[in-house]
Tab-separated table of C-alpha atoms and ligand atoms in Angstrom:
chain	number	residue	atom	x	y	z
A	841	UNK	CA	-22.941	13.536	-7.392
A	842	UNK	CA	-20.738	14.184	-4.409
A	843	UNK	CA	-18.571	11.262	-3.267
A	844	UNK	CA	-18.026	10.413	0.341
A	845	UNK	CA	-14.442	10.010	1.580
A	846	UNK	CA	-13.713	8.625	5.009
A	847	UNK	CA	-10.525	10.017	6.513
A	848	UNK	CA	-8.763	7.693	8.944
A	849	UNK	CA	-5.591	9.346	10.267
A	850	UNK	CA	-4.807	6.483	12.651
A	851	UNK	CA	-1.717	6.663	14.851
A	852	UNK	CA	1.710	8.257	15.039
A	853	UNK	CA	2.694	10.257	11.975
A	854	UNK	CA	-0.627	9.186	10.422
A	855	UNK	CA	-2.184	12.261	11.978
A	856	UNK	CA	0.285	14.726	10.466
A	857	UNK	CA	0.589	13.251	7.010
A	858	UNK	CA	-3.150	12.843	6.562
A	859	UNK	CA	-3.606	16.513	7.516
A	860	UNK	CA	-1.417	17.406	4.510
A	861	UNK	CA	-3.372	15.109	2.195
A	862	UNK	CA	-6.577	16.776	3.400
A	863	UNK	CA	-5.085	20.148	2.373
A	864	UNK	CA	-4.693	18.693	-1.111
A	865	UNK	CA	-8.300	17.479	-1.142
A	866	UNK	CA	-9.488	20.878	0.096
A	867	UNK	CA	-7.601	22.572	-2.712
A	868	UNK	CA	-9.135	20.233	-5.288
A	869	UNK	CA	-12.574	21.022	-3.900
A	870	UNK	CA	-12.129	24.778	-3.773
A	871	UNK	CA	-10.186	25.376	-6.942
A	872	UNK	CA	-10.681	22.422	-9.237
A	873	UNK	CA	-14.313	21.414	-8.875
A	874	UNK	CA	-13.854	18.082	-7.100
A	875	UNK	CA	-17.125	17.134	-5.433
A	876	UNK	CA	-16.414	15.190	-2.279
A	877	UNK	CA	-17.505	15.168	1.298
A	878	UNK	CA	-15.008	14.277	3.984
A	879	UNK	CA	-15.793	12.536	7.215
A	880	UNK	CA	-13.278	11.445	9.833
A	881	UNK	CA	-13.157	8.404	12.122
A	882	UNK	CA	-10.843	6.651	14.544
A	883	UNK	CA	-8.908	3.475	13.818
A	884	UNK	CA	-5.899	1.723	15.356
A	885	UNK	CA	-4.368	2.614	18.691
A	886	UNK	CA	-6.163	5.939	18.962
A	887	UNK	CA	-9.464	4.123	18.488
A	888	UNK	CA	-8.446	1.557	21.104
A	889	UNK	CA	-7.643	4.330	23.582
A	890	UNK	CA	-11.009	5.897	22.895
A	891	UNK	CA	-13.271	2.837	22.931
A	892	UNK	CA	-11.252	-0.311	23.677
A	893	UNK	CA	-11.409	-1.481	20.056
A	894	UNK	CA	-8.948	-0.775	17.216
A	895	UNK	CA	-11.884	-0.919	14.802
A	896	UNK	CA	-15.023	0.417	16.476
A	897	UNK	CA	-18.378	-0.601	14.956
A	898	UNK	CA	-19.037	3.049	14.145
A	899	UNK	CA	-15.847	3.270	12.082
A	900	UNK	CA	-16.586	0.060	10.180
A	901	UNK	CA	-20.099	1.301	9.469
A	902	UNK	CA	-18.823	4.616	8.075
A	903	UNK	CA	-16.159	2.721	6.107
A	904	UNK	CA	-18.825	0.547	4.485
A	905	UNK	CA	-20.894	3.589	3.569
A	906	UNK	CA	-17.982	5.597	2.160
A	907	UNK	CA	-17.063	5.607	-1.527
A	908	UNK	CA	-13.387	5.754	-0.680
A	909	UNK	CA	-11.101	5.771	2.329
A	910	UNK	CA	-7.858	7.558	3.073
A	911	UNK	CA	-5.799	6.007	5.842
A	912	UNK	CA	-2.654	7.314	7.521
A	913	UNK	CA	-1.013	4.516	9.479
A	914	UNK	CA	-1.655	2.434	12.569
A	915	UNK	CA	0.455	1.125	15.425
A	916	UNK	CA	2.993	2.320	17.936
A	917	UNK	CA	5.129	1.250	20.898
A	918	UNK	CA	2.365	2.231	23.253
A	919	UNK	CA	0.119	-0.599	22.099
A	920	UNK	CA	2.708	-3.311	21.420
A	921	UNK	CA	2.050	-5.266	24.590
A	922	UNK	CA	-1.722	-5.420	24.097
A	923	UNK	CA	-3.372	-8.723	23.311
A	924	UNK	CA	-2.987	-9.377	19.568
A	925	UNK	CA	-6.786	-9.296	19.141
A	926	UNK	CA	-6.967	-5.589	20.011
A	927	UNK	CA	-3.667	-4.329	18.644
A	928	UNK	CA	-3.866	-1.381	16.246
A	929	UNK	CA	-2.891	-3.619	13.301
A	930	UNK	CA	-6.132	-5.555	13.801
A	931	UNK	CA	-7.986	-2.362	12.962
A	932	UNK	CA	-6.296	-2.229	9.586
A	933	UNK	CA	-6.752	-5.944	8.929
A	934	UNK	CA	-10.407	-5.653	9.983
A	935	UNK	CA	-10.979	-2.877	7.449
A	936	UNK	CA	-9.315	-4.879	4.692
A	937	UNK	CA	-11.387	-7.959	5.492
A	938	UNK	CA	-14.619	-6.119	6.323
A	939	UNK	CA	-14.569	-4.198	3.053
A	940	UNK	CA	-13.216	-7.163	1.032
A	941	UNK	CA	-10.278	-5.129	-0.244
A	942	UNK	CA	-8.506	-8.100	-1.757
A	943	UNK	CA	-6.314	-6.308	-4.291
A	944	UNK	CA	-3.444	-4.276	-2.933
A	945	UNK	CA	-1.569	-2.235	-5.535
A	946	UNK	CA	1.841	-1.037	-4.444
A	947	UNK	CA	3.728	0.841	-7.107
A	948	UNK	CA	7.458	1.347	-6.627
A	949	UNK	CA	8.495	4.247	-8.797
A	950	UNK	CA	11.819	6.009	-8.646
A	951	UNK	CA	11.581	9.750	-9.045
A	952	UNK	CA	14.664	10.764	-11.055
A	953	UNK	CA	15.239	13.612	-8.601
A	954	UNK	CA	15.721	11.027	-5.843
A	955	UNK	CA	18.086	8.604	-7.573
A	956	UNK	CA	20.767	9.706	-5.112
A	957	UNK	CA	18.582	8.794	-2.147
A	958	UNK	CA	18.498	5.095	-3.061
A	959	UNK	CA	21.035	2.886	-1.371
A	960	UNK	CA	21.474	1.127	-4.716
A	961	UNK	CA	23.605	2.428	-7.567
A	962	UNK	CA	21.748	4.928	-9.773
A	963	UNK	CA	22.170	2.739	-12.870
A	964	UNK	CA	20.470	-0.173	-11.081
A	965	UNK	CA	17.387	1.818	-10.094
A	966	UNK	CA	17.033	4.743	-12.516
A	967	UNK	CA	13.764	4.482	-14.406
A	968	UNK	CA	12.421	1.896	-11.963
A	969	UNK	CA	8.668	1.371	-12.227
A	970	UNK	CA	7.300	-1.799	-10.665
A	971	UNK	CA	3.746	-2.569	-9.640
A	972	UNK	CA	3.392	-5.089	-6.852
A	973	UNK	CA	-0.065	-6.642	-6.716
A	974	UNK	CA	-0.461	-8.174	-3.290
A	975	UNK	CA	-3.364	-10.421	-2.279
A	976	UNK	CA	-4.727	-8.724	0.821
A	977	UNK	CA	-7.600	-10.584	2.437
A	978	UNK	CA	-6.398	-14.179	2.482
A	979	UNK	CA	-3.344	-16.330	3.007
A	980	UNK	CA	-1.547	-16.767	6.271
A	981	UNK	CA	-2.755	-13.386	7.591
A	982	UNK	CA	-6.295	-14.691	7.887
A	983	UNK	CA	-6.026	-18.498	7.676
A	984	UNK	CA	-7.554	-20.685	10.369
A	985	UNK	CA	-6.641	-22.397	12.595
A	986	UNK	CA	-4.219	-20.024	14.262
A	987	UNK	CA	-2.988	-19.436	17.757
A	988	UNK	CA	-0.620	-20.618	20.432
A	989	UNK	CA	-1.389	-23.895	22.172
A	990	UNK	CA	0.235	-25.816	25.009
A	991	UNK	CA	1.358	-29.336	24.182
A	992	UNK	CA	1.069	-32.344	26.518
A	993	UNK	CA	4.656	-31.874	27.649
A	994	UNK	CA	3.879	-28.282	28.650
A	995	UNK	CA	5.768	-26.734	25.755
A	996	UNK	CA	3.998	-24.003	23.814
A	997	UNK	CA	3.509	-24.200	20.075
A	998	UNK	CA	2.512	-21.346	17.787
A	999	UNK	CA	0.735	-22.049	14.520
A	1000	UNK	CA	-0.764	-20.214	11.551
A	1001	UNK	CA	-2.322	-21.528	8.375
A	1002	UNK	CA	-1.469	-20.606	4.809
A	1003	UNK	CA	-4.637	-21.171	2.818
A	1004	UNK	CA	-5.873	-20.007	-0.590
A	1005	UNK	CA	-8.941	-21.017	-2.530
A	1006	UNK	CA	-8.800	-21.139	-6.337
A	1007	UNK	CA	-11.288	-18.272	-6.569
A	1008	UNK	CA	-9.112	-16.047	-4.387
A	1009	UNK	CA	-6.042	-16.722	-6.518
A	1010	UNK	CA	-7.971	-16.291	-9.729
A	1011	UNK	CA	-9.375	-12.861	-8.864
A	1012	UNK	CA	-6.027	-11.398	-7.782
A	1013	UNK	CA	-4.317	-12.883	-10.845
A	1014	UNK	CA	-6.921	-11.226	-13.080
A	1015	UNK	CA	-6.206	-7.870	-11.440
A	1016	UNK	CA	-2.499	-8.330	-12.140
A	1017	UNK	CA	-3.052	-9.273	-15.783
A	1018	UNK	CA	-5.410	-6.323	-16.307
A	1019	UNK	CA	-2.884	-3.896	-14.858
A	1020	UNK	CA	-0.043	-5.402	-16.878
A	1021	UNK	CA	-2.125	-4.826	-20.006
A	1022	UNK	CA	-2.017	-1.099	-19.277
A	1023	UNK	CA	1.743	-1.174	-18.635
A	1024	UNK	CA	4.542	-3.269	-20.118
A	1025	UNK	CA	2.459	-6.460	-20.466
A	1026	UNK	CA	4.587	-8.599	-18.160
A	1027	UNK	CA	3.500	-10.439	-15.016
A	1028	UNK	CA	5.836	-12.238	-12.654
A	1029	UNK	CA	3.982	-14.390	-10.142
A	1030	UNK	CA	5.906	-14.986	-6.923
A	1031	UNK	CA	5.387	-18.150	-4.874
A	1032	UNK	CA	7.199	-20.878	-2.967
A	1033	UNK	CA	5.839	-23.710	-5.054
A	1034	UNK	CA	8.930	-25.831	-4.410
A	1035	UNK	CA	7.953	-26.198	-0.754
A	1036	UNK	CA	4.362	-25.071	-0.119
A	1037	UNK	CA	1.436	-26.955	-1.671
A	1038	UNK	CA	-0.754	-23.918	-1.250
A	1039	UNK	CA	1.469	-21.900	-3.538
A	1040	UNK	CA	1.781	-24.815	-5.947
A	1041	UNK	CA	-1.944	-24.338	-6.415
A	1042	UNK	CA	-1.291	-20.592	-6.668
A	1043	UNK	CA	1.060	-21.249	-9.606
A	1044	UNK	CA	-1.412	-23.571	-11.358
A	1045	UNK	CA	-4.255	-21.076	-11.074
A	1046	UNK	CA	-2.124	-18.140	-12.233
A	1047	UNK	CA	-1.100	-20.240	-15.254
A	1048	UNK	CA	-4.752	-20.950	-15.958
A	1049	UNK	CA	-5.628	-17.247	-15.837
A	1050	UNK	CA	-2.590	-16.601	-18.008
A	1051	UNK	CA	-4.072	-18.859	-20.719
A	1052	UNK	CA	-6.804	-16.273	-21.190
A	1053	UNK	CA	-4.242	-13.450	-21.416
A	1054	UNK	CA	-1.868	-14.620	-24.105
A	1055	UNK	CA	-0.853	-11.032	-24.826
A	1056	UNK	CA	0.778	-10.842	-21.380
A	1057	UNK	CA	4.154	-12.482	-20.789
A	1058	UNK	CA	3.863	-14.591	-17.642
A	1059	UNK	CA	6.780	-15.807	-15.560
A	1060	UNK	CA	7.065	-17.398	-12.110
A	1061	UNK	CA	9.675	-16.909	-9.444
A	1062	UNK	CA	10.273	-18.369	-5.998
A	1063	UNK	CA	10.033	-15.718	-3.337
A	1064	UNK	CA	13.610	-16.045	-2.108
A	1065	UNK	CA	14.915	-15.515	-5.615
A	1066	UNK	CA	12.451	-12.644	-6.153
A	1067	UNK	CA	13.811	-10.865	-3.080
A	1068	UNK	CA	17.324	-11.292	-4.423
A	1069	UNK	CA	16.390	-10.174	-7.946
A	1070	UNK	CA	14.659	-7.087	-6.549
A	1071	UNK	CA	17.918	-5.807	-5.140
A	1072	UNK	CA	20.125	-7.223	-7.917
A	1073	UNK	CA	18.285	-6.130	-11.053
A	1074	UNK	CA	14.902	-4.644	-10.145
A	1075	UNK	CA	14.182	-3.219	-13.580
A	1076	UNK	CA	13.518	-6.724	-14.925
A	1077	UNK	CA	10.058	-6.536	-13.280
A	1078	UNK	CA	6.882	-4.920	-14.552
A	1079	UNK	CA	3.968	-6.340	-12.513
A	1080	UNK	CA	4.600	-8.771	-9.659
A	1081	UNK	CA	1.651	-10.664	-8.192
A	1082	UNK	CA	1.929	-12.559	-4.956
A	1083	UNK	CA	0.387	-13.727	-1.701
A	1084	UNK	CA	-0.458	-11.556	1.264
A	1085	UNK	CA	2.671	-12.233	3.283
A	1086	UNK	CA	5.156	-12.399	0.415
A	1087	UNK	CA	3.673	-9.136	-0.881
A	1088	UNK	CA	4.098	-7.511	2.514
A	1089	UNK	CA	7.789	-8.341	2.530
A	1090	UNK	CA	8.596	-7.714	-1.130
A	1091	UNK	CA	6.802	-4.378	-1.179
A	1092	UNK	CA	8.954	-2.994	1.639
A	1093	UNK	CA	11.986	-4.234	-0.228
A	1094	UNK	CA	10.825	-2.624	-3.485
A	1095	UNK	CA	9.996	0.592	-1.664
A	1096	UNK	CA	13.533	0.969	-0.434
A	1097	UNK	CA	14.837	0.775	-3.994
A	1098	UNK	CA	13.163	4.105	-4.579
A	1099	UNK	CA	15.152	5.821	-1.871
A	1100	UNK	CA	12.485	6.244	0.740
A	1101	UNK	CA	9.472	4.347	1.880
A	1102	UNK	CA	8.071	7.840	2.524
A	1103	UNK	CA	7.313	8.317	-1.176
A	1104	UNK	CA	5.091	5.368	-1.986
A	1105	UNK	CA	1.296	5.269	-2.033
A	1106	UNK	CA	-0.927	2.222	-2.223
A	1107	UNK	CA	-4.455	1.263	-3.131
A	1108	UNK	CA	-6.485	-1.585	-1.675
A	1109	UNK	CA	-9.452	-2.340	-3.907
A	1110	UNK	CA	-12.557	-4.473	-3.771
A	1111	UNK	CA	-14.221	-6.101	-6.767
A	1112	UNK	CA	-16.006	-2.854	-7.651
A	1113	UNK	CA	-12.977	-0.570	-7.307
A	1114	UNK	CA	-14.032	0.873	-4.008
A	1115	UNK	CA	-10.730	1.503	-2.318
A	1116	UNK	CA	-8.771	2.310	0.746
A	1117	UNK	CA	-5.705	4.410	0.000
A	1118	UNK	CA	-2.707	4.666	2.272
A	1119	UNK	CA	1.012	5.248	2.252
A	1120	UNK	CA	2.875	1.957	2.411
A	1121	UNK	CA	4.987	3.091	5.338
A	1122	UNK	CA	4.010	2.686	8.975
A	1123	UNK	CA	3.154	5.052	11.809
A	1124	UNK	CA	6.819	5.821	12.698
A	1125	UNK	CA	6.146	6.592	16.371
A	1126	UNK	CA	9.796	7.622	16.801
A	1127	UNK	CA	9.267	10.748	14.708
A	1128	UNK	CA	5.572	11.389	15.360
A	1129	UNK	CA	4.531	14.913	16.269
A	1130	UNK	CA	7.830	16.485	15.195
A	1131	UNK	CA	6.803	17.864	11.792
A	1132	UNK	CA	9.516	15.842	10.040
A	1133	UNK	CA	7.522	13.012	8.416
A	1134	UNK	CA	7.240	12.908	4.646
A	1135	UNK	CA	3.610	13.520	3.587
A	1136	UNK	CA	4.210	12.754	-0.096
A	1137	UNK	CA	3.225	9.070	0.020
A	1138	UNK	CA	-0.132	10.040	1.527
A	1139	UNK	CA	-0.608	12.870	-0.944
A	1140	UNK	CA	0.200	10.457	-3.779
A	1141	UNK	CA	-2.348	8.064	-2.259
A	1142	UNK	CA	-4.967	10.752	-2.884
A	1143	UNK	CA	-3.836	10.753	-6.519
A	1144	UNK	CA	-4.336	6.981	-6.669
A	1145	UNK	CA	-7.794	7.421	-5.144
A	1146	UNK	CA	-8.733	9.931	-7.826
A	1147	UNK	CA	-7.518	7.596	-10.537
A	1148	UNK	CA	-8.786	4.208	-9.339
A	1149	UNK	CA	-11.988	5.024	-7.435
A	1150	UNK	CA	-13.188	8.511	-8.332
A	1151	UNK	CA	-12.559	8.525	-12.076
A	1152	UNK	CA	-10.690	11.835	-11.940
A	1153	UNK	CA	-7.459	11.010	-13.779
A	1154	UNK	CA	-6.729	14.644	-14.680
A	1155	UNK	CA	-6.800	15.694	-11.036
A	1156	UNK	CA	-4.598	12.722	-10.144
A	1157	UNK	CA	-2.094	13.946	-12.683
A	1158	UNK	CA	-2.240	17.434	-11.258
A	1159	UNK	CA	-1.169	16.064	-7.874
A	1160	UNK	CA	1.563	13.902	-9.366
A	1161	UNK	CA	2.926	16.828	-11.340
A	1162	UNK	CA	2.866	19.010	-8.243
A	1163	UNK	CA	4.912	16.394	-6.384
A	1164	UNK	CA	7.381	16.356	-9.253
A	1165	UNK	CA	7.542	20.114	-9.139
A	1166	UNK	CA	8.323	20.338	-5.396
A	1167	UNK	CA	11.080	17.763	-5.904
A	1168	UNK	CA	12.399	19.842	-8.811
A	1169	UNK	CA	12.409	22.849	-6.502
A	1170	UNK	CA	14.778	20.904	-4.260
A	1171	UNK	CA	12.365	20.610	-1.340
A	1172	UNK	CA	13.077	17.536	0.776
A	1173	UNK	CA	11.833	16.127	4.047
A	1174	UNK	CA	14.609	14.591	6.103
A	1175	UNK	CA	14.090	11.017	4.828
A	1176	UNK	CA	14.919	12.070	1.251
A	1177	UNK	CA	17.318	14.885	2.073
A	1178	UNK	CA	20.695	15.087	0.383
A	1179	UNK	CA	23.426	17.736	0.216
A	1180	UNK	CA	22.451	20.937	-1.574
A	1181	UNK	CA	18.693	20.427	-1.138
A	1182	UNK	CA	16.331	22.467	1.014
A	1183	UNK	CA	15.097	20.630	4.103
A	1184	UNK	CA	11.428	21.209	4.899
A	1185	UNK	CA	8.986	19.879	7.475
A	1186	UNK	CA	5.747	17.972	6.970
A	1187	UNK	CA	3.429	20.980	6.848
A	1188	UNK	CA	5.692	23.047	4.587
A	1189	UNK	CA	5.926	20.143	2.169
A	1190	UNK	CA	2.122	19.866	2.059
A	1191	UNK	CA	1.791	23.615	1.486
A	1192	UNK	CA	4.372	23.476	-1.293
A	1193	UNK	CA	2.421	20.711	-3.074
A	1194	UNK	CA	-0.797	22.723	-2.842
A	1195	UNK	CA	0.975	25.813	-4.187
A	1196	UNK	CA	2.418	23.776	-7.066
A	1197	UNK	CA	-1.042	22.390	-7.880
A	1198	UNK	CA	-2.348	25.937	-8.227
A	1199	UNK	CA	0.566	27.081	-10.365
A	1200	UNK	CA	0.114	24.508	-13.150
B	1441	IPM	C1	1.477	-3.227	5.498
B	1441	IPM	C2	1.738	-3.341	6.970
B	1441	IPM	C3	0.618	-4.163	7.595
B	1441	IPM	C4	0.663	-5.535	6.970
B	1441	IPM	C5	0.644	-4.246	9.128
B	1441	IPM	C6	0.656	-2.870	9.758
B	1441	IPM	C7	-0.489	-5.065	9.644
B	1441	IPM	O1	2.989	-3.878	7.208
B	1441	IPM	O2	0.417	-2.694	5.132
B	1441	IPM	O3	2.333	-3.643	4.722
B	1441	IPM	O4	1.422	-6.408	7.420
B	1441	IPM	O5	-0.060	-5.760	6.018
B	1442	MG	MG1	4.155	-4.131	5.442
């Protein structure tokens, strides 16, 4: 039966990079028997410009009906001064919450061809393969109460709430243990249990889940140390599981170890493996519309979609091998360019991946 994919290009470079990922999907449909139907909708700043909402009802409805979603990126200077309730980012957060996509998988893999592109020494990062499992629908991003209030003395005070229920911690921990079982069987849970009660509970619950997964080696690390260890000796990690905000920060940090944030895909899954797939980078308004953005993270997000939601692992591998092949050919967008390589634009990179898929 044909699966329904909702395409959400979003803002900035989202438009260009998603167009390349759609070329990949088209190729899989035409040449490799993938049965999917694509539909497109607005989200983020472009949706706000169109209807006054970063997540129009119509988009949320289509998102709920879809089997899978492919998102580009949201946000841009243009919308930065809007009220926080209608900023593009709210569109993304609304999709995550509305679809209950609580498990965010952010792999940080170093392609050997790009070892030079990392700002860290090759021996520190070569062979790097970390999976960050970030809780995505709870924590301080969604906790109530929140806001800015005026105190009796007229001073303003901003406040947000870090809150996790046991069930929320338990389900994300289970995801991390399951994934670790398919990898190197190690989970490092990241918290700030020395200061925050909420993450003290996080640690207790992760330990409890760990009891049922004796085959997995469980460790705990405070987030400040984890940030340091990620840049000091990142290969010590296999799976890291953490809260929404810590995961946001650590995943950018891990991404940079791989040379470019332009290479990394992500999956956001619900309890039934319905997913939204997106590059982990943002909308990069400074380079939007110039045909210089790297489409590989979005293309690799399609591979994750095939693997985690559409049960098409062989096609996922075909994409991943094609990406390897274009890197072997020396093709580089500007973010991963180094001396002696061939600089290509967004569209040429997408075309090269499609050609490499056909050549396998
Ligand atoms: C991410 C982004 C988002 C987040 C923003 C755009 C709301 O940084 O997906 O990591 O903070 O989750
Ligand atoms: Mg982020």
